[in-house]
XYZ file of C-alpha atoms in Angstrom:
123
model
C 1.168 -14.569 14.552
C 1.821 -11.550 12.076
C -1.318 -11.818 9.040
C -1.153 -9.257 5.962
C -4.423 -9.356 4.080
C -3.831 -7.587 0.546
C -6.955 -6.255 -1.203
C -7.614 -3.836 -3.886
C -6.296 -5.475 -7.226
C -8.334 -5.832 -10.143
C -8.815 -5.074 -14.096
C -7.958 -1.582 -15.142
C -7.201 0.140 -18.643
C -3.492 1.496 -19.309
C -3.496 5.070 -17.990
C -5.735 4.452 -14.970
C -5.369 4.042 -11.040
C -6.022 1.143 -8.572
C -4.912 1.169 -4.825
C -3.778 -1.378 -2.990
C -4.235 -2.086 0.645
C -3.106 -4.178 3.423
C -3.614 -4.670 6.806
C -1.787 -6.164 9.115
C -3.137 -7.567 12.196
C -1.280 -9.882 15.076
C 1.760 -7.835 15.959
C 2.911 -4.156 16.838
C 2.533 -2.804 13.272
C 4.428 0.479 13.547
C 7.823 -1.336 14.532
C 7.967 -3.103 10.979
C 9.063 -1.706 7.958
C 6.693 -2.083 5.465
C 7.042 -3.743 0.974
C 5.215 -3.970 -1.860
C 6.406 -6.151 -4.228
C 5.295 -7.552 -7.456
C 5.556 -10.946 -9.920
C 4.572 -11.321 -12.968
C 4.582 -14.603 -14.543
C 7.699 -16.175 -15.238
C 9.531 -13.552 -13.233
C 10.832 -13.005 -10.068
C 9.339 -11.190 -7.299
C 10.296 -7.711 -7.221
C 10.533 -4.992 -5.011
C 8.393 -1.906 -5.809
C 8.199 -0.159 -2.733
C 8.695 0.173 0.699
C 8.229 2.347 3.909
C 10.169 2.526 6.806
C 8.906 2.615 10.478
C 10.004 7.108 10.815
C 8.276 7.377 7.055
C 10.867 7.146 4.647
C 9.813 6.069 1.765
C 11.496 3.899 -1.223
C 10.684 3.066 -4.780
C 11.643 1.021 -7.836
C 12.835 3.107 -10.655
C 10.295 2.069 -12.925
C 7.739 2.980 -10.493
C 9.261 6.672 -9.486
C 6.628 9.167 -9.907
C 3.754 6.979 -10.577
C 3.303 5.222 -7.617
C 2.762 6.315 -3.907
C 3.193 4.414 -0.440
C 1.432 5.197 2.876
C 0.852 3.725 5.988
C -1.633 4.388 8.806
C -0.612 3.538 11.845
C -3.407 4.306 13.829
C -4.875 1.619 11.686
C -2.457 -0.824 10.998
C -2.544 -0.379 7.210
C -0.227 0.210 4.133
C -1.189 1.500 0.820
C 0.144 1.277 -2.559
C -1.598 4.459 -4.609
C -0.811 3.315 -8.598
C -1.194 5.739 -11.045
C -0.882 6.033 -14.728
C -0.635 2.692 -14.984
C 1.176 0.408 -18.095
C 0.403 -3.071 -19.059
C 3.979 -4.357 -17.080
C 2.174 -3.235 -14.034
C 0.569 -6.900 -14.631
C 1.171 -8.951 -11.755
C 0.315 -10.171 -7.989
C 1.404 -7.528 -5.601
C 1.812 -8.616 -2.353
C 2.850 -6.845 1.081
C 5.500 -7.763 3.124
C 6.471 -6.660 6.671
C 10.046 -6.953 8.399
C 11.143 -5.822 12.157
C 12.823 -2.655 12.469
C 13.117 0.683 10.543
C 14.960 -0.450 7.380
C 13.301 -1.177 3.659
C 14.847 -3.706 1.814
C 14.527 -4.305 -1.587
C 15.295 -8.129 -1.195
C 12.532 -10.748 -0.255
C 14.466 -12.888 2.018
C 14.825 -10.433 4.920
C 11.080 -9.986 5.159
C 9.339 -11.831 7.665
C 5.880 -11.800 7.124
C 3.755 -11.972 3.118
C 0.361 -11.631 2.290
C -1.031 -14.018 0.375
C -0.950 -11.315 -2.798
C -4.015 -9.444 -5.107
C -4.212 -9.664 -8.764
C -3.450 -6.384 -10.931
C -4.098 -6.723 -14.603
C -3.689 -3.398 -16.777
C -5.258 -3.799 -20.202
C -3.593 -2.019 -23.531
């Protein structure tokens, strides 16, 4: 059984950084593609970005430039670096893993979710 463990949220001013992590444990991390996605109340889940199995790596528009996805292999983690943050940043981010070397921007192809880590920027 696949388990993604999100940590790293929190309370942060507008203009300021938080990373995300999440490890996965339970399966052969480097064959999975790798999302972050985001929902804020009353909204959908989104995708924000993503990172393929060879390292390719995908973002939402309104994330483009500010944001920055990693994984370590060797450690069987994925990172979401957030800078310059802005007040819709608000929501639970959660990770999301799916077999094979694609990213999709979709939720329902992903097989596996963390359970999700508040972020709350402040104006």
């Amino acid at each position: 059984q696949v388990q993604l463990v999100e940590s790293g949220g929190g309370l942060v001013q507008a203009g300021g950084s938080l990373r995300l992590s999440c490890a996965v444990s339970g399966g052969t991390f480097r064959i999975y593609a790798m999302g972050w996605f985001r929902q804020a109340p009353g909204k959908e889940r989104e995708f924000v970005a993503g990172i393929s199995a060879s390292l390719s790596s995908y973002y939402a528009d309104s994330v483009k430039g500010r944001f920055t996805i990693s994984r370590d292999n060797a450690k069987n983690t994925v990172s979401l670096q957030m800078n310059r943050l802005k007040p819709e940043d608000t929501a639970v981010y959660y990770c999301a893993a799916v077999r094979g070397n694609y990213v999709y921007s979709q939720t329902s192809p992903y097989d596996y979710w963390g359970q999700g880590t508040q972020v709350t920027v402040s104006s």
